[in-house]
Short mmCIF file of C-alpha atoms in Angstrom, two decimals:
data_model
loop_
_atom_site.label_atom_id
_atom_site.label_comp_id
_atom_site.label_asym_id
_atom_site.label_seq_id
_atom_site.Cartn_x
_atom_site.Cartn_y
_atom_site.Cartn_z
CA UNK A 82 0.25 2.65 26.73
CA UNK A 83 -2.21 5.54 26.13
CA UNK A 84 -0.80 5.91 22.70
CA UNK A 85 -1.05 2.13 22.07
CA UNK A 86 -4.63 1.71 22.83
CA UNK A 87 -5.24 5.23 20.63
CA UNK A 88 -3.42 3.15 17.23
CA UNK A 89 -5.22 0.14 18.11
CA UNK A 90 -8.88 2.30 18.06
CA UNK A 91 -7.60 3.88 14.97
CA UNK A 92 -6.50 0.86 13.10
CA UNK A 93 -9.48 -0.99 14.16
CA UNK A 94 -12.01 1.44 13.31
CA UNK A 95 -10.61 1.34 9.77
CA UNK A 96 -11.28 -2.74 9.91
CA UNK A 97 -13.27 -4.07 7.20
CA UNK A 98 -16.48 -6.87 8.21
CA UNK A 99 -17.16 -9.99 6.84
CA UNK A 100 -18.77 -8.83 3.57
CA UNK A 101 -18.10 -10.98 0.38
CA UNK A 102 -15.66 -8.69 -0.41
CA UNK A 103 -16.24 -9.44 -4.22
CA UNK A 104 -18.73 -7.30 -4.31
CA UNK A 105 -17.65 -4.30 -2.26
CA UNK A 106 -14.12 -3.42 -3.41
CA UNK A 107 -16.08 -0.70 -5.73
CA UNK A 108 -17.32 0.96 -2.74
CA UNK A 109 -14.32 0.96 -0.56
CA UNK A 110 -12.23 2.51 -3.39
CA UNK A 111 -14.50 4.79 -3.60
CA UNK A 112 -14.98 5.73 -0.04
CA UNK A 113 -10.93 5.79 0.02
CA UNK A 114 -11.15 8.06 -2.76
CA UNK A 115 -13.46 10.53 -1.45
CA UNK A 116 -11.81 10.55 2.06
CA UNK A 117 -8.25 11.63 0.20
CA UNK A 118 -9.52 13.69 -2.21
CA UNK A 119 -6.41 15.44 -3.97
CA UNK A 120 -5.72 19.29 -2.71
CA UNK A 121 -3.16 21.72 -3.11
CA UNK A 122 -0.45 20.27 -0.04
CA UNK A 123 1.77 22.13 2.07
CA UNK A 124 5.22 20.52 0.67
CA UNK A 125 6.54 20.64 -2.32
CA UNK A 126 5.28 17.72 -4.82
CA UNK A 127 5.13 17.73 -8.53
CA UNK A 128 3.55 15.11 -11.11
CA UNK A 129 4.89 13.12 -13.54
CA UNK A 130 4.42 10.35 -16.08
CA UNK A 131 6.07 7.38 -17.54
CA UNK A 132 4.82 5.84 -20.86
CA UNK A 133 4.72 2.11 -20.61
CA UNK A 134 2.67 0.44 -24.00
CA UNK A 135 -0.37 2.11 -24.54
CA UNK A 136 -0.48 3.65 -21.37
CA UNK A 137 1.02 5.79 -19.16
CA UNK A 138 1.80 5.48 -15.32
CA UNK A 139 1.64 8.44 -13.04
CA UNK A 140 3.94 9.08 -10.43
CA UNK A 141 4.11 11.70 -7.60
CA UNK A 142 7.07 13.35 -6.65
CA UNK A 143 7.88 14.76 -3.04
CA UNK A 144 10.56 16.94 -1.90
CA UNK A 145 11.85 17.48 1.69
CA UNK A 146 11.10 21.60 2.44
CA UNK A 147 14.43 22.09 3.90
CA UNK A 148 16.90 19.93 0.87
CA UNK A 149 17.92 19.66 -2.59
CA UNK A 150 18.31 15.36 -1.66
CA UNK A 151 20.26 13.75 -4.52
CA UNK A 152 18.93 10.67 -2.92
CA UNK A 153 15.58 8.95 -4.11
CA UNK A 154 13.10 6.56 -2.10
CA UNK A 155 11.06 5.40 -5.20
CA UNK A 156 7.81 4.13 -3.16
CA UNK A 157 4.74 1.63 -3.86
CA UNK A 158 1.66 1.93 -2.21
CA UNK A 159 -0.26 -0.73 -0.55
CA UNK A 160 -4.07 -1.50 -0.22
CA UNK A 161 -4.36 -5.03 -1.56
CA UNK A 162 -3.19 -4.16 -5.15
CA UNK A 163 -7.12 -2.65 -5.23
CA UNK A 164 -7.77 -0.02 -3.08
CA UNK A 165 -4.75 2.22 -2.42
CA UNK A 166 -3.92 4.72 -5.16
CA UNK A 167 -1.44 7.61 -5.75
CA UNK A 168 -3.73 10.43 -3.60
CA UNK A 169 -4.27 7.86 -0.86
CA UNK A 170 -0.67 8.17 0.26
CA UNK A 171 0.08 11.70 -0.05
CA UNK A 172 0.81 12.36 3.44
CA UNK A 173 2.74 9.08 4.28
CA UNK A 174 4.93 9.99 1.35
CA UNK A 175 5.36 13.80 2.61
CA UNK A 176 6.16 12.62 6.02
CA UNK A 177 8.83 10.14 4.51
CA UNK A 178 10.65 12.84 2.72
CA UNK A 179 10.28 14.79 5.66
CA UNK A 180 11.78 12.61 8.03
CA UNK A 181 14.31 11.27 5.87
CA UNK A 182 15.30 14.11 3.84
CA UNK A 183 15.42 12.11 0.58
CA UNK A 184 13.16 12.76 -2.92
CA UNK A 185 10.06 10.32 -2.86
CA UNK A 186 8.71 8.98 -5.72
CA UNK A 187 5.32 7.46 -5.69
CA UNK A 188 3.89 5.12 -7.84
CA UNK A 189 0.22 4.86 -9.13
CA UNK A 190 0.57 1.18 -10.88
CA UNK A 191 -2.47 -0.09 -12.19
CA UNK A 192 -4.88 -1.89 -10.20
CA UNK A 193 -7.01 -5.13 -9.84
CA UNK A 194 -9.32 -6.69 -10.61
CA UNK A 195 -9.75 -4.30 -13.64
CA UNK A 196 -5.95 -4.97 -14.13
CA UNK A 197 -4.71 -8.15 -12.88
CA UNK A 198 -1.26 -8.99 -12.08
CA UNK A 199 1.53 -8.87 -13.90
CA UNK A 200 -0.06 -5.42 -14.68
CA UNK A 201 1.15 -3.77 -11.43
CA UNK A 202 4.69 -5.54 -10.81
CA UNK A 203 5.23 -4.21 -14.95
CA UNK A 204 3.99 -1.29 -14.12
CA UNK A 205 6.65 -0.63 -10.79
CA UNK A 206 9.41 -2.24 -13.10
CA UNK A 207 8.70 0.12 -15.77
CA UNK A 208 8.83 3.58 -13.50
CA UNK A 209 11.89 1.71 -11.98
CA UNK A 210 13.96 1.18 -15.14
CA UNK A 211 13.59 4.73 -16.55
CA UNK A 212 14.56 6.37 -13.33
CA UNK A 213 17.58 4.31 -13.18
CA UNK A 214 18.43 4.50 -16.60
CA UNK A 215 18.05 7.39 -17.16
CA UNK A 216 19.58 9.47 -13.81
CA UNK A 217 19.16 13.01 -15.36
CA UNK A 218 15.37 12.60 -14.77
CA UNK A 219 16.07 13.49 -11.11
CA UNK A 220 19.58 14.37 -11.01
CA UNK A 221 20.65 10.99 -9.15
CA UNK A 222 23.20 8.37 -9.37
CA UNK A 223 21.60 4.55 -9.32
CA UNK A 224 23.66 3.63 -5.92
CA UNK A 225 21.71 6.55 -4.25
CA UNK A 226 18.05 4.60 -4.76
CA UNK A 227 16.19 2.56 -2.62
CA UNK A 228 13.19 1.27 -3.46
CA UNK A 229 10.26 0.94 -1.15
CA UNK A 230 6.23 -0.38 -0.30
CA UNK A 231 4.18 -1.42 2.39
CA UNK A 232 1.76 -4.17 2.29
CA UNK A 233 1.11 -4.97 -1.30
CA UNK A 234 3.87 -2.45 -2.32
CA UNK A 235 6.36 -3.92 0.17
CA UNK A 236 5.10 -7.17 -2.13
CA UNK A 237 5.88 -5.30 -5.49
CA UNK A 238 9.08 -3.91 -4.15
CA UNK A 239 10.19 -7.68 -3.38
CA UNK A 240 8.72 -8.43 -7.08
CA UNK A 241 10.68 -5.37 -8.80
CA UNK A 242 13.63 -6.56 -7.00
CA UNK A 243 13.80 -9.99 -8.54
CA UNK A 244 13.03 -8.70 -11.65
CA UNK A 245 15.78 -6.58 -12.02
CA UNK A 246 18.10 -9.46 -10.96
CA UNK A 247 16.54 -11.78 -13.59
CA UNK A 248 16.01 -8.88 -16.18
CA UNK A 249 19.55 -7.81 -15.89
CA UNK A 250 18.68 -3.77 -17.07
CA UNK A 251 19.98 -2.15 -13.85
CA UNK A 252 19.80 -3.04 -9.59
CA UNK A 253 18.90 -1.93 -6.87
CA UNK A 254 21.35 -1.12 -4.28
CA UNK A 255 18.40 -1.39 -0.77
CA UNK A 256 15.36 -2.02 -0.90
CA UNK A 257 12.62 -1.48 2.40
CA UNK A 258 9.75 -3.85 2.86
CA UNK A 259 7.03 -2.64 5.68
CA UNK A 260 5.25 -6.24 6.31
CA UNK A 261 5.02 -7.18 3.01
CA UNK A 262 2.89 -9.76 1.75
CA UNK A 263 5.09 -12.17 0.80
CA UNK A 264 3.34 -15.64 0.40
CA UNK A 265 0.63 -17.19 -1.43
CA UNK A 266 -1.66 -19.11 1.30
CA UNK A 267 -3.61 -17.58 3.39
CA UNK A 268 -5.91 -20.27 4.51
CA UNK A 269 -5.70 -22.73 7.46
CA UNK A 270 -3.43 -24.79 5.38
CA UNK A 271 -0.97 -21.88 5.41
CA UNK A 272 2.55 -22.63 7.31
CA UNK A 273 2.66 -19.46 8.58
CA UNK A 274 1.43 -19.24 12.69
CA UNK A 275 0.62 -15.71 12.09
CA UNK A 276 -1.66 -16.21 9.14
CA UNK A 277 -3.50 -19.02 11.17
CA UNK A 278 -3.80 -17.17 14.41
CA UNK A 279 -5.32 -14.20 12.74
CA UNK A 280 -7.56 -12.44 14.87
CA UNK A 281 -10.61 -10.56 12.79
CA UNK A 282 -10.64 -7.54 15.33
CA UNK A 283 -7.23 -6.29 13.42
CA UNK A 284 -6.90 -4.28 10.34
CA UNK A 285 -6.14 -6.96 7.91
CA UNK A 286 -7.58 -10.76 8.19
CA UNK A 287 -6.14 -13.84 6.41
CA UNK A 288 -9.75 -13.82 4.76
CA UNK A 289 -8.81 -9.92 3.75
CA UNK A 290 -6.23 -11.46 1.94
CA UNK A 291 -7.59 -14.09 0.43
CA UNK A 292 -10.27 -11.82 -1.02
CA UNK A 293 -7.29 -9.76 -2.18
CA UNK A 294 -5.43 -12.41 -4.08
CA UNK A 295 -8.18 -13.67 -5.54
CA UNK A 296 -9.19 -10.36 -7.49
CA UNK A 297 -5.40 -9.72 -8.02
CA UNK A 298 -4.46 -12.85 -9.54
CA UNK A 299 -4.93 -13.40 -13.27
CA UNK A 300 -4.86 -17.44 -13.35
CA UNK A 301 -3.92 -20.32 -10.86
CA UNK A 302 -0.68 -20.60 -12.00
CA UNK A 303 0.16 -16.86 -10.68
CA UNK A 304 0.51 -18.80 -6.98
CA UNK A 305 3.90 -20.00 -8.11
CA UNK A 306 5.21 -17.14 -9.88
CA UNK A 307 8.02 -15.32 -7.36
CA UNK A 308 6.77 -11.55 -8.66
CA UNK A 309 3.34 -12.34 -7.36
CA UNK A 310 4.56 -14.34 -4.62
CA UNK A 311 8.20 -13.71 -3.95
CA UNK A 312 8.71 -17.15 -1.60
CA UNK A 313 7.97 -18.59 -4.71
CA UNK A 314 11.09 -18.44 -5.77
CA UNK A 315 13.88 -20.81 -6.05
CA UNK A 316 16.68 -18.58 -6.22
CA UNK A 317 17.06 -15.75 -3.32
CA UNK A 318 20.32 -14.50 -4.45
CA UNK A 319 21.69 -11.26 -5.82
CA UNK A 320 19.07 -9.16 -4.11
CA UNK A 321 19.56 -5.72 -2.32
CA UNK A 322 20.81 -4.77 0.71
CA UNK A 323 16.99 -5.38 2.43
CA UNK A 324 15.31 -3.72 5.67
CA UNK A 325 11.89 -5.78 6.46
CA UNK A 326 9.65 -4.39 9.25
CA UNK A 327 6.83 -6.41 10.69
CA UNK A 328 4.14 -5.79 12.81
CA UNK A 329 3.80 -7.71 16.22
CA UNK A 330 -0.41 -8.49 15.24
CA UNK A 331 -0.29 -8.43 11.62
CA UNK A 332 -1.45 -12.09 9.70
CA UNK A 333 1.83 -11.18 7.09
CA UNK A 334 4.30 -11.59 10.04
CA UNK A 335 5.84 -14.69 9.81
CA UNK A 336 5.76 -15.15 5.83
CA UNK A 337 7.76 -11.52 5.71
CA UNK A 338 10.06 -12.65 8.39
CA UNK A 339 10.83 -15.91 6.78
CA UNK A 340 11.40 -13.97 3.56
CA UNK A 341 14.20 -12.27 5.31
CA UNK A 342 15.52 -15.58 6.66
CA UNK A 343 15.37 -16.52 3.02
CA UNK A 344 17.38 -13.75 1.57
CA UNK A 345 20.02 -14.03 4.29
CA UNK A 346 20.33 -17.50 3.31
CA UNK A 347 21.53 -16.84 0.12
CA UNK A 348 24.08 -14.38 0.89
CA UNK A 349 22.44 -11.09 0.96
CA UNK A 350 22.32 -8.18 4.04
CA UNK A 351 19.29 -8.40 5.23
CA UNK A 352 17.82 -6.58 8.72
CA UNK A 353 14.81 -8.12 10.20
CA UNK A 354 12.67 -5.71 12.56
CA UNK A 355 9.73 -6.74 14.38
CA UNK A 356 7.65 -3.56 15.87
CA UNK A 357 6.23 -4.46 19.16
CA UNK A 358 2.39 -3.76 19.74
CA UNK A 359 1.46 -2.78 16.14
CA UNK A 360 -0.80 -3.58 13.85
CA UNK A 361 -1.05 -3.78 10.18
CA UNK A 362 -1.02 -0.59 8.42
CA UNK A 363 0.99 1.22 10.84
CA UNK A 364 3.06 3.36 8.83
CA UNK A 365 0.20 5.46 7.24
CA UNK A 366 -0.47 6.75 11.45
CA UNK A 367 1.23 10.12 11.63
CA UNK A 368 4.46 9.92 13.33
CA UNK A 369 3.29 11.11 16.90
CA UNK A 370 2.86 7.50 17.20
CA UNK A 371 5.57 5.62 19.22
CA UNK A 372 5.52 2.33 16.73
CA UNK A 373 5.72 5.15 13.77
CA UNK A 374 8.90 6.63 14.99
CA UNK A 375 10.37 3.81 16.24
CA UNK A 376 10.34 2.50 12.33
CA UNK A 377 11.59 5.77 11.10
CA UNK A 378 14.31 5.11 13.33
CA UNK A 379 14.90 1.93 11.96
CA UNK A 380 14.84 3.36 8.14
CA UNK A 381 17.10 6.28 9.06
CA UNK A 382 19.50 3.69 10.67
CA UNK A 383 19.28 1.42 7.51
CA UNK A 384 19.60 4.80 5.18
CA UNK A 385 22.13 5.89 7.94
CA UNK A 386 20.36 9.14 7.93
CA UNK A 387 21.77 11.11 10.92
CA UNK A 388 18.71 13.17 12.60
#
């Protein structure tokens, strides 16, 4: 219990207020900025870019000490598709190649509002594509990827997913979701218990997310589009092999649950995990954290990563 009550004063002390959050996304990138400002690591990481139109997309690349992994997690980073960014998620991405002993790619897809979606699903698709199609990048086989996000990149995962189905360029044999946001109301009107029950003492608030989508969307219309808002969509077929993880007080509970239920629906294998006690955000604690490993057992299960 000790270590429950320590996540919880962690998690909330990271809690934004009430502010119009309009006007203060500037600050908070650039207090997240400042806070993870980029040094020389102890693990092995390199950087890379992919060229997508007239710009080009960075990506970080992470290496477990102890293995040569032919094996890729190709990750996206959350923060509302505004504040995270590549530096931000150094260490969760270090710790995930540690503890998993596969290559991790992370993604630094454009952001909102100064990019507004599609921009960032485009941006995941594109980093996706070439590393699929073109396996001597990282000396891997397609079957031995799995794509990956939390939050807003558990969202973008979903999004890349159904892409590639629709697209019909390559697929992806698993995919992990870490309480993804996976709906497009937020608001009392929502259908979701968790979104309505929302407590504002957590790390994320259905206002939070409101203020999200609404500086992340380009036009009303986005709402219905499945990449911004994968329940949008009227066909749940042909996905990956699909591990979701929830948090037990997170407002995105329910919608990523039912997104499961969805894709089971139609066919797919899909595990459902609900972490007791946790909030929102979870996976970037260090793993000394019981609700930490007990997900990394979960992945390593789904991977079936013997440890």
């Amino acid at each position: 219990m000790a270590v429950n009550r320590l996540m919880r004063a962690a998690l909330r002390a990271l809690s934004y207020t009430d502010v119009d959050f309009g006007d203060q996304y500037k600050m908070q990138k650039k207090i997240i900025r400042i806070a993870n400002h980029h040094r020389k690591p102890p693990y092995k990481m390199w950087d890379h870019v992919v060229a997508y139109e007239n710009h080009a997309i960075p990506v970080r690349i992470f290496t477990p000490s102890d293995s040569e992994s032919k094996s890729i997690i190709l990750f996206f980073h959350g923060g509302g598709w505004i504040t995270g960014f590549i530096d931000s998620y150094d260490r969760v991405c270090a710790n995930l190649a540690e503890m998993t002993g596969y290559t991790v790619v992370s993604v630094d897809y454009r952001s909102a509002p100064e990019y507004r979606f599609p921009a960032a699903p485009e941006d995941c698709y594109r980093v996706t594509r070439e590393i699929f199609l073109e396996p001597s990048l990282l000396q891997t086989e397609p079957d031995r990827i799995t794509l990956m996000g939390d939050s807003a990149g558990g969202n973008l995962a979903a999004a890349v997913s159904l892409m590639a189905r629709d697209r019909g360029e390559f697929f992806p044999a698993r995919q992990i979701l870490l309480y993804p946001c996976a709906y497009h109301d937020h608001t009392e009107q929502s259908p979701y218990a968790s979104v309505r029950s929302s407590h504002k003492k957590y790390l994320l608030t259905a206002k939070r997310i409101n203020d999200y989508m609404a500086l992340y969307m380009a036009d009303e219309k986005d709402l219905q589009n499945p990449y911004f808002a994968p329940l949008a969509s009227k066909d749940f077929s042909n996905q990956p092999d699909t591990l979701i993880i929830t948090a037990e007080h997170d407002p995105l509970r329910d919608e990523a649950e039912d997104y499961g239920k969805r894709l089971k629906e139609a066919g797919n294998t899909v595990e459902v995990h609900r972490i007791p006690d946790a909030l929102h955000g979870f996976f970037a604690m260090p793993p000394v954290f019981s609700q930490v490993r007990d997900c990394y057992k979960i992945i390593l299960n789904f991977l079936k990563i013997e440890k």
